[in-house]
Short mmCIF file of C-alpha atoms in Angstrom, two decimals:
data_model
loop_
_atom_site.label_atom_id
_atom_site.label_comp_id
_atom_site.label_asym_id
_atom_site.label_seq_id
_atom_site.Cartn_x
_atom_site.Cartn_y
_atom_site.Cartn_z
CA MET A 1 -25.32 -78.98 9.18
CA SER A 2 -28.78 -77.48 9.31
CA ALA A 3 -29.24 -73.72 9.11
CA PRO A 4 -28.97 -71.80 12.38
CA PRO A 5 -32.33 -71.13 14.05
CA ARG A 6 -33.75 -67.62 13.75
CA ALA A 7 -32.85 -65.33 16.63
CA GLU A 8 -36.47 -64.89 17.60
CA SER A 9 -37.21 -68.64 17.73
CA SER A 10 -38.00 -70.06 21.14
CA VAL A 11 -35.12 -71.55 23.09
CA VAL A 12 -37.45 -74.09 24.65
CA ALA A 13 -38.74 -75.17 21.23
CA ARG A 14 -35.23 -76.28 20.25
CA LEU A 15 -34.92 -78.69 23.15
CA SER A 16 -35.12 -82.39 22.42
CA THR A 17 -38.43 -84.15 22.94
CA LEU A 18 -37.06 -85.71 26.12
CA ASP A 19 -36.01 -82.31 27.49
CA ARG A 20 -39.06 -80.39 26.30
CA PHE A 21 -41.53 -82.66 28.07
CA LEU A 22 -39.36 -83.18 31.14
CA PRO A 23 -42.05 -81.85 33.54
CA VAL A 24 -44.43 -84.50 32.19
CA TRP A 25 -41.89 -87.29 32.71
CA ILE A 26 -41.05 -86.03 36.20
CA LEU A 27 -44.70 -85.79 37.19
CA ALA A 28 -45.24 -89.33 35.89
CA ALA A 29 -42.18 -90.54 37.84
CA MET A 30 -43.52 -88.92 41.02
CA VAL A 31 -46.93 -90.56 40.59
CA VAL A 32 -45.41 -93.97 39.84
CA GLY A 33 -43.17 -93.71 42.89
CA LEU A 34 -45.97 -92.60 45.20
CA LEU A 35 -48.29 -95.36 44.01
CA ALA A 36 -45.58 -97.99 44.28
CA GLY A 37 -44.62 -96.89 47.78
CA ARG A 38 -48.24 -96.84 48.86
CA LEU A 39 -49.50 -100.00 47.18
CA VAL A 40 -46.56 -102.42 47.26
CA PRO A 41 -46.18 -103.86 50.79
CA ARG A 42 -42.82 -103.19 52.46
CA LEU A 43 -41.34 -101.77 49.24
CA GLY A 44 -39.75 -98.87 51.13
CA GLU A 45 -38.03 -101.24 53.54
CA ALA A 46 -36.72 -103.35 50.68
CA LEU A 47 -35.38 -100.35 48.75
CA GLY A 48 -33.73 -98.92 51.87
CA ALA A 49 -32.33 -102.22 53.12
CA VAL A 50 -28.98 -101.66 51.40
CA ALA A 51 -27.51 -98.18 51.75
CA VAL A 52 -24.46 -96.32 50.46
CA ASP A 53 -23.31 -93.69 52.94
CA GLY A 54 -26.77 -93.66 54.50
CA VAL A 55 -28.53 -93.32 51.13
CA SER A 56 -30.55 -96.16 49.56
CA LEU A 57 -28.44 -98.11 47.06
CA PRO A 58 -30.96 -97.62 44.19
CA ILE A 59 -30.89 -93.84 44.83
CA ALA A 60 -27.10 -93.87 44.91
CA LEU A 61 -26.98 -95.74 41.59
CA GLY A 62 -29.48 -93.32 40.06
CA LEU A 63 -27.46 -90.32 41.20
CA LEU A 64 -24.22 -91.73 39.83
CA GLY A 65 -25.91 -92.66 36.57
CA MET A 66 -27.43 -89.23 36.01
CA MET A 67 -24.24 -87.30 36.81
CA TYR A 68 -21.79 -89.33 34.72
CA PRO A 69 -23.00 -88.32 31.21
CA VAL A 70 -23.05 -84.60 32.10
CA LEU A 71 -19.55 -84.74 33.59
CA ALA A 72 -18.35 -86.52 30.46
CA LYS A 73 -19.56 -83.47 28.48
CA VAL A 74 -17.33 -81.06 30.41
CA ARG A 75 -14.34 -79.81 28.43
CA TYR A 76 -11.74 -80.12 31.15
CA ASP A 77 -9.11 -78.24 29.15
CA ARG A 78 -11.25 -75.09 29.56
CA LEU A 79 -11.48 -75.10 33.34
CA ASP A 80 -8.74 -72.46 33.61
CA THR A 81 -11.09 -69.90 32.06
CA VAL A 82 -13.43 -70.43 35.03
CA THR A 83 -10.87 -70.46 37.85
CA GLY A 84 -9.72 -67.00 36.78
CA ASP A 85 -13.22 -65.52 37.07
CA ARG A 86 -13.11 -63.99 40.56
CA ARG A 87 -16.60 -62.49 40.26
CA LEU A 88 -18.07 -65.94 39.77
CA LEU A 89 -16.02 -67.69 42.46
CA VAL A 90 -16.49 -65.03 45.15
CA SER A 91 -20.22 -64.72 44.39
CA SER A 92 -20.63 -68.49 44.66
CA LEU A 93 -18.79 -68.73 47.98
CA VAL A 94 -20.81 -65.88 49.52
CA LEU A 95 -24.14 -67.29 48.30
CA ASN A 96 -23.43 -70.89 49.28
CA TRP A 97 -21.66 -70.52 52.60
CA LEU A 98 -22.96 -67.24 54.04
CA ILE A 99 -26.38 -66.43 52.61
CA GLY A 100 -27.78 -69.93 51.98
CA PRO A 101 -27.37 -71.39 55.49
CA ALA A 102 -28.47 -68.12 57.13
CA LEU A 103 -31.61 -67.94 54.99
CA MET A 104 -32.59 -71.54 55.74
CA PHE A 105 -31.99 -70.97 59.46
CA ALA A 106 -34.26 -67.92 59.42
CA LEU A 107 -37.02 -69.65 57.43
CA ALA A 108 -36.92 -72.75 59.62
CA TRP A 109 -37.32 -70.75 62.83
CA LEU A 110 -39.95 -68.39 61.40
CA LEU A 111 -42.16 -71.07 59.85
CA LEU A 112 -41.52 -74.11 62.08
CA PRO A 113 -41.09 -72.67 65.59
CA ASP A 114 -43.26 -75.43 67.09
CA LEU A 115 -41.71 -78.36 65.20
CA PRO A 116 -38.12 -78.70 66.43
CA GLU A 117 -37.29 -81.96 64.62
CA TYR A 118 -38.38 -80.68 61.22
CA ARG A 119 -36.75 -77.33 61.90
CA THR A 120 -33.42 -78.98 62.67
CA GLY A 121 -33.69 -81.17 59.59
CA LEU A 122 -34.21 -78.13 57.37
CA ILE A 123 -31.23 -76.33 58.88
CA VAL A 124 -29.08 -79.38 58.07
CA VAL A 125 -30.41 -79.33 54.49
CA GLY A 126 -29.41 -75.67 54.24
CA LEU A 127 -25.87 -76.47 55.35
CA ALA A 128 -25.38 -79.18 52.70
CA ARG A 129 -24.49 -77.35 49.50
CA CYS A 130 -25.29 -79.06 46.23
CA ILE A 131 -22.78 -81.32 44.46
CA ALA A 132 -25.08 -83.66 42.50
CA MET A 133 -28.43 -82.82 40.89
CA VAL A 134 -27.37 -79.23 40.22
CA ILE A 135 -25.29 -80.55 37.33
CA ILE A 136 -28.46 -81.79 35.65
CA TRP A 137 -30.42 -78.56 36.18
CA ASN A 138 -27.51 -76.47 34.93
CA ASP A 139 -27.16 -78.58 31.80
CA LEU A 140 -30.89 -78.47 31.02
CA ALA A 141 -30.85 -74.67 31.38
CA ARG A 142 -27.84 -74.44 29.04
CA GLY A 143 -25.56 -73.12 31.76
CA ASP A 144 -21.77 -73.19 31.60
CA ARG A 145 -20.70 -76.82 32.12
CA GLU A 146 -17.10 -75.96 32.92
CA ALA A 147 -18.19 -73.36 35.47
CA ALA A 148 -20.56 -75.89 37.04
CA ALA A 149 -17.74 -78.42 37.39
CA VAL A 150 -15.50 -75.85 39.11
CA LEU A 151 -18.21 -74.54 41.47
CA VAL A 152 -19.30 -78.05 42.43
CA ALA A 153 -15.69 -78.95 43.19
CA LEU A 154 -15.34 -75.74 45.22
CA ASN A 155 -18.50 -76.57 47.17
CA SER A 156 -17.11 -80.03 47.85
CA VAL A 157 -13.91 -78.65 49.36
CA PHE A 158 -15.79 -76.16 51.54
CA GLN A 159 -18.27 -78.85 52.52
CA VAL A 160 -15.48 -80.94 54.00
CA ILE A 161 -14.02 -77.92 55.80
CA ALA A 162 -17.10 -76.00 56.90
CA PHE A 163 -20.09 -78.34 57.29
CA GLY A 164 -19.34 -79.46 60.84
CA ALA A 165 -18.40 -75.98 62.03
CA LEU A 166 -21.50 -74.39 60.50
CA GLY A 167 -23.68 -77.12 62.00
CA TRP A 168 -22.29 -76.31 65.44
CA PHE A 169 -22.82 -72.58 64.85
CA TYR A 170 -26.41 -72.73 63.52
CA LEU A 171 -27.68 -75.45 65.85
CA SER A 172 -25.89 -74.48 69.07
CA VAL A 173 -24.10 -71.12 69.10
CA LEU A 174 -26.50 -68.83 67.22
CA PRO A 175 -29.69 -70.13 68.91
CA ALA A 176 -28.02 -69.65 72.31
CA TRP A 177 -27.13 -66.05 71.41
CA LEU A 178 -30.75 -65.45 70.38
CA GLY A 179 -32.20 -67.12 73.47
CA LEU A 180 -33.60 -70.06 71.48
CA PRO A 181 -33.45 -73.81 72.21
CA THR A 182 -30.23 -75.47 71.03
CA THR A 183 -29.40 -78.91 69.67
CA GLY A 184 -26.27 -80.79 68.69
CA LEU A 185 -24.93 -82.23 65.45
CA ASP A 186 -22.79 -85.32 65.81
CA VAL A 187 -21.14 -85.69 62.41
CA SER A 188 -17.58 -86.77 61.68
CA PRO A 189 -15.47 -85.20 58.94
CA TRP A 190 -15.14 -88.66 57.40
CA THR A 191 -18.93 -88.78 56.82
CA ILE A 192 -18.69 -85.62 54.74
CA VAL A 193 -15.55 -86.71 52.88
CA ARG A 194 -17.14 -90.07 52.08
CA SER A 195 -20.27 -88.42 50.69
CA VAL A 196 -18.20 -86.13 48.47
CA LEU A 197 -16.02 -88.99 47.22
CA ILE A 198 -18.99 -91.21 46.40
CA PHE A 199 -21.48 -88.77 44.91
CA LEU A 200 -19.03 -86.45 43.15
CA GLY A 201 -15.68 -88.23 42.97
CA ILE A 202 -16.86 -91.40 41.21
CA PRO A 203 -18.88 -89.79 38.38
CA LEU A 204 -16.30 -87.00 38.00
CA LEU A 205 -13.47 -89.50 37.54
CA ALA A 206 -15.56 -91.62 35.17
CA GLY A 207 -16.56 -88.59 33.09
CA TYR A 208 -13.01 -87.27 32.91
CA LEU A 209 -11.57 -90.65 31.88
CA THR A 210 -14.29 -91.17 29.28
CA ARG A 211 -13.50 -87.85 27.62
CA ARG A 212 -9.74 -88.20 27.93
CA LEU A 213 -9.60 -91.74 26.55
CA GLY A 214 -12.30 -91.13 23.92
CA GLU A 215 -10.60 -88.02 22.54
CA ARG A 216 -7.22 -89.72 22.57
CA ALA A 217 -8.59 -92.71 20.66
CA LYS A 218 -10.78 -91.02 18.02
CA GLY A 219 -10.56 -87.27 18.50
CA ARG A 220 -12.82 -84.56 19.92
CA ASP A 221 -15.11 -84.35 16.89
CA TRP A 222 -16.01 -88.04 17.12
CA PHE A 223 -16.35 -87.87 20.89
CA GLU A 224 -18.76 -84.92 20.85
CA SER A 225 -20.71 -85.77 17.69
CA THR A 226 -20.99 -89.55 18.09
CA LEU A 227 -20.38 -90.76 21.65
CA LEU A 228 -21.92 -87.94 23.71
CA PRO A 229 -25.30 -88.08 21.92
CA ARG A 230 -25.46 -91.78 22.75
CA ILE A 231 -24.71 -91.49 26.46
CA GLY A 232 -26.35 -88.08 27.04
CA PRO A 233 -29.97 -89.27 27.47
CA PHE A 234 -28.92 -91.58 30.30
CA ALA A 235 -28.55 -88.52 32.54
CA LEU A 236 -32.31 -87.94 32.38
CA TYR A 237 -33.06 -91.65 32.62
CA GLY A 238 -31.03 -91.69 35.83
CA LEU A 239 -32.88 -88.61 37.10
CA LEU A 240 -36.29 -90.15 36.47
CA PHE A 241 -35.23 -93.44 38.07
CA THR A 242 -33.98 -91.55 41.14
CA ILE A 243 -37.27 -89.66 41.44
CA VAL A 244 -39.30 -92.88 41.27
CA ILE A 245 -37.19 -94.43 44.04
CA LEU A 246 -37.30 -91.29 46.22
CA PHE A 247 -41.07 -91.10 46.08
CA ALA A 248 -41.46 -94.85 46.51
CA LEU A 249 -39.33 -94.77 49.66
CA GLN A 250 -41.44 -91.99 51.18
CA GLY A 251 -44.79 -92.70 49.55
CA ASP A 252 -46.39 -93.89 52.78
CA ALA A 253 -44.97 -91.03 54.88
CA ILE A 254 -46.04 -88.42 52.35
CA THR A 255 -49.59 -89.69 52.02
CA SER A 256 -50.06 -90.45 55.73
CA GLN A 257 -48.58 -87.14 57.00
CA PRO A 258 -49.68 -84.62 54.35
CA LEU A 259 -49.93 -81.67 56.75
CA ASP A 260 -46.40 -82.26 58.04
CA VAL A 261 -45.12 -82.43 54.47
CA VAL A 262 -46.87 -79.14 53.67
CA ARG A 263 -45.34 -77.48 56.74
CA ILE A 264 -41.87 -78.67 55.69
CA ALA A 265 -42.47 -77.74 52.04
CA LEU A 266 -43.35 -74.07 52.63
CA PRO A 267 -39.92 -72.88 53.85
CA LEU A 268 -38.27 -75.03 51.19
CA LEU A 269 -40.32 -73.42 48.42
CA ILE A 270 -39.43 -69.95 49.65
CA TYR A 271 -35.78 -70.92 50.04
CA PHE A 272 -35.32 -72.39 46.55
CA ALA A 273 -37.12 -69.50 44.85
CA ALA A 274 -35.32 -66.78 46.85
CA MET A 275 -31.86 -68.31 46.45
CA TRP A 276 -32.29 -68.84 42.72
CA ALA A 277 -33.76 -65.41 42.02
CA GLY A 278 -31.25 -63.60 44.23
CA SER A 279 -28.31 -65.45 42.70
CA TYR A 280 -29.57 -64.81 39.19
CA ALA A 281 -29.93 -61.11 39.97
CA LEU A 282 -26.42 -61.03 41.48
CA GLY A 283 -24.90 -62.71 38.44
CA ARG A 284 -26.55 -60.19 36.19
CA ALA A 285 -25.47 -57.29 38.44
CA VAL A 286 -21.78 -58.28 38.48
CA GLY A 287 -21.71 -58.66 34.71
CA LEU A 288 -21.68 -62.43 34.23
CA GLY A 289 -22.99 -63.78 30.93
CA TYR A 290 -26.03 -66.02 30.61
CA GLY A 291 -24.15 -69.30 31.02
CA ARG A 292 -22.35 -68.38 34.23
CA THR A 293 -25.28 -66.47 35.70
CA THR A 294 -27.40 -69.59 35.23
CA THR A 295 -24.72 -71.79 36.76
CA LEU A 296 -24.35 -69.44 39.73
CA ALA A 297 -28.12 -69.50 40.33
CA PHE A 298 -28.54 -73.26 40.22
CA THR A 299 -25.44 -74.08 42.27
CA ALA A 300 -26.62 -71.66 44.95
CA ALA A 301 -30.25 -72.85 45.00
CA GLY A 302 -29.60 -76.60 45.06
CA ASN A 303 -28.66 -78.64 48.11
CA ASN A 304 -26.76 -81.86 48.76
CA PHE A 305 -29.68 -83.93 50.01
CA GLU A 306 -27.55 -87.09 49.96
CA LEU A 307 -25.34 -85.66 52.70
CA ALA A 308 -28.26 -84.10 54.61
CA ILE A 309 -30.15 -87.42 54.68
CA ALA A 310 -27.04 -89.37 55.68
CA VAL A 311 -26.28 -86.97 58.54
CA ALA A 312 -29.90 -86.96 59.76
CA ILE A 313 -30.08 -90.75 59.75
CA ALA A 314 -26.70 -91.15 61.46
CA THR A 315 -27.48 -88.54 64.13
CA TRP A 316 -31.21 -88.91 64.83
CA GLY A 317 -32.30 -92.16 63.14
CA ALA A 318 -34.07 -93.17 59.94
CA THR A 319 -37.57 -92.61 61.35
CA SER A 320 -36.82 -89.21 62.89
CA GLY A 321 -38.46 -85.94 61.92
CA GLN A 322 -35.04 -84.66 60.89
CA ALA A 323 -34.70 -87.51 58.38
CA LEU A 324 -38.20 -86.83 57.00
CA ALA A 325 -37.31 -83.16 56.51
CA GLY A 326 -34.17 -84.23 54.67
CA VAL A 327 -36.17 -86.48 52.36
CA VAL A 328 -38.85 -83.87 51.67
CA GLY A 329 -36.04 -81.54 50.54
CA PRO A 330 -35.41 -83.16 47.14
CA LEU A 331 -39.11 -83.91 46.70
CA ILE A 332 -39.71 -80.14 46.68
CA GLU A 333 -36.42 -79.22 45.01
CA VAL A 334 -36.99 -81.37 41.94
CA PRO A 335 -40.23 -79.80 40.62
CA VAL A 336 -39.23 -76.28 41.71
CA LEU A 337 -35.84 -76.34 40.00
CA VAL A 338 -37.28 -77.99 36.90
CA ALA A 339 -39.70 -75.06 36.68
CA LEU A 340 -36.77 -72.67 37.15
CA VAL A 341 -34.96 -74.34 34.24
CA TYR A 342 -37.75 -73.13 32.00
CA VAL A 343 -37.79 -69.71 33.66
CA SER A 344 -34.07 -69.42 32.98
CA LEU A 345 -34.46 -70.38 29.32
CA ALA A 346 -37.27 -67.87 28.91
CA LEU A 347 -35.20 -65.10 30.52
CA ARG A 348 -32.23 -65.66 28.25
CA ARG A 349 -33.63 -63.65 25.34
CA ARG A 350 -34.96 -60.89 27.60
CA LEU A 351 -31.98 -60.32 29.88
CA PHE A 352 -29.10 -61.49 27.68
CA PRO A 353 -29.96 -60.32 24.16
CA SER A 354 -26.31 -60.50 23.07
CA THR A 355 -26.25 -64.26 23.62
CA ASP A 356 -26.24 -66.10 20.29
CA PRO A 357 -28.18 -69.34 20.84
CA ALA A 358 -26.91 -70.84 17.59
CA LEU A 359 -23.26 -70.41 18.53
CA GLU A 360 -23.91 -71.59 22.06
CA GLU A 361 -25.75 -74.70 20.87
CA SER A 362 -22.99 -75.56 18.37
CA ARG A 363 -20.38 -75.31 21.13
CA ARG A 364 -22.39 -77.43 23.52
CA ALA A 365 -23.66 -80.08 21.07
#
């Protein structure tokens, strides 16, 4: 084994080449997707012709492919150390189900008062708490994988229970109390359950079985030193594939309605930055370590765009402003949260000086 890196060495410098230049790959994927969607006739229609729970089949496959390797890395026998951390669990519930939806509601009304379709779409995005891409951001930022698995599962349970009720409250009840126009949200509990089962249940089961059967067959050392390095890069391949498809599907809309996209993007930018920074500060204030503070921040800042898009399409139609707002969500979330991955890595040495990167890397290899 090579010698441990010096304490003062850069965390970012120790990332793999694929991880270190991730912004370059993501920018290239965005450009490729935009050009393909703009230049290839009817490509968006072809990609969206077959859907899984209202989401294009290629996007669904990309999401499943990028989540599976990370969920295979989770040490499921350590989950009990997370479920006993009340500071983490309570903080996550408050951030995700009280602060997050309220903040998006406020931003949507303040910045899009004259665009009701986009405003409604953003509120729906704010109600859909993240259960997919957050796993990738957390892993890239060297967050706590076990904590991410628990918080994502917790979000999934609350999503099934609370999404419909919160939609009714933020689209009908609260606007009526404030003297604002109201709208409705026609979404069945089964739509939410189906989204959770597809986009979390399938890769979670596959990751768990891979680890369980691999460790049983050849042991943990072989599993983590031989198999995981082979399947790990496919998480980023799946991410880049998903980004290409997302931008290809909306390439024409983005380039033909740039001012609308900018109007939608502004509240999203503020939302992602505020939720991440506030959650990071809260994690630090309640005494969480680097790994769990990072996990808390990314699980609070991310959103379940798969569910938001599916609900918008089912309720208002694929060509509606609500659906466009749902699609713009991940287009803004991806570059912003990638940037925050690097912010988080840079903050580790400054705010968590007791963290030993060498020990952490050896545990997570």
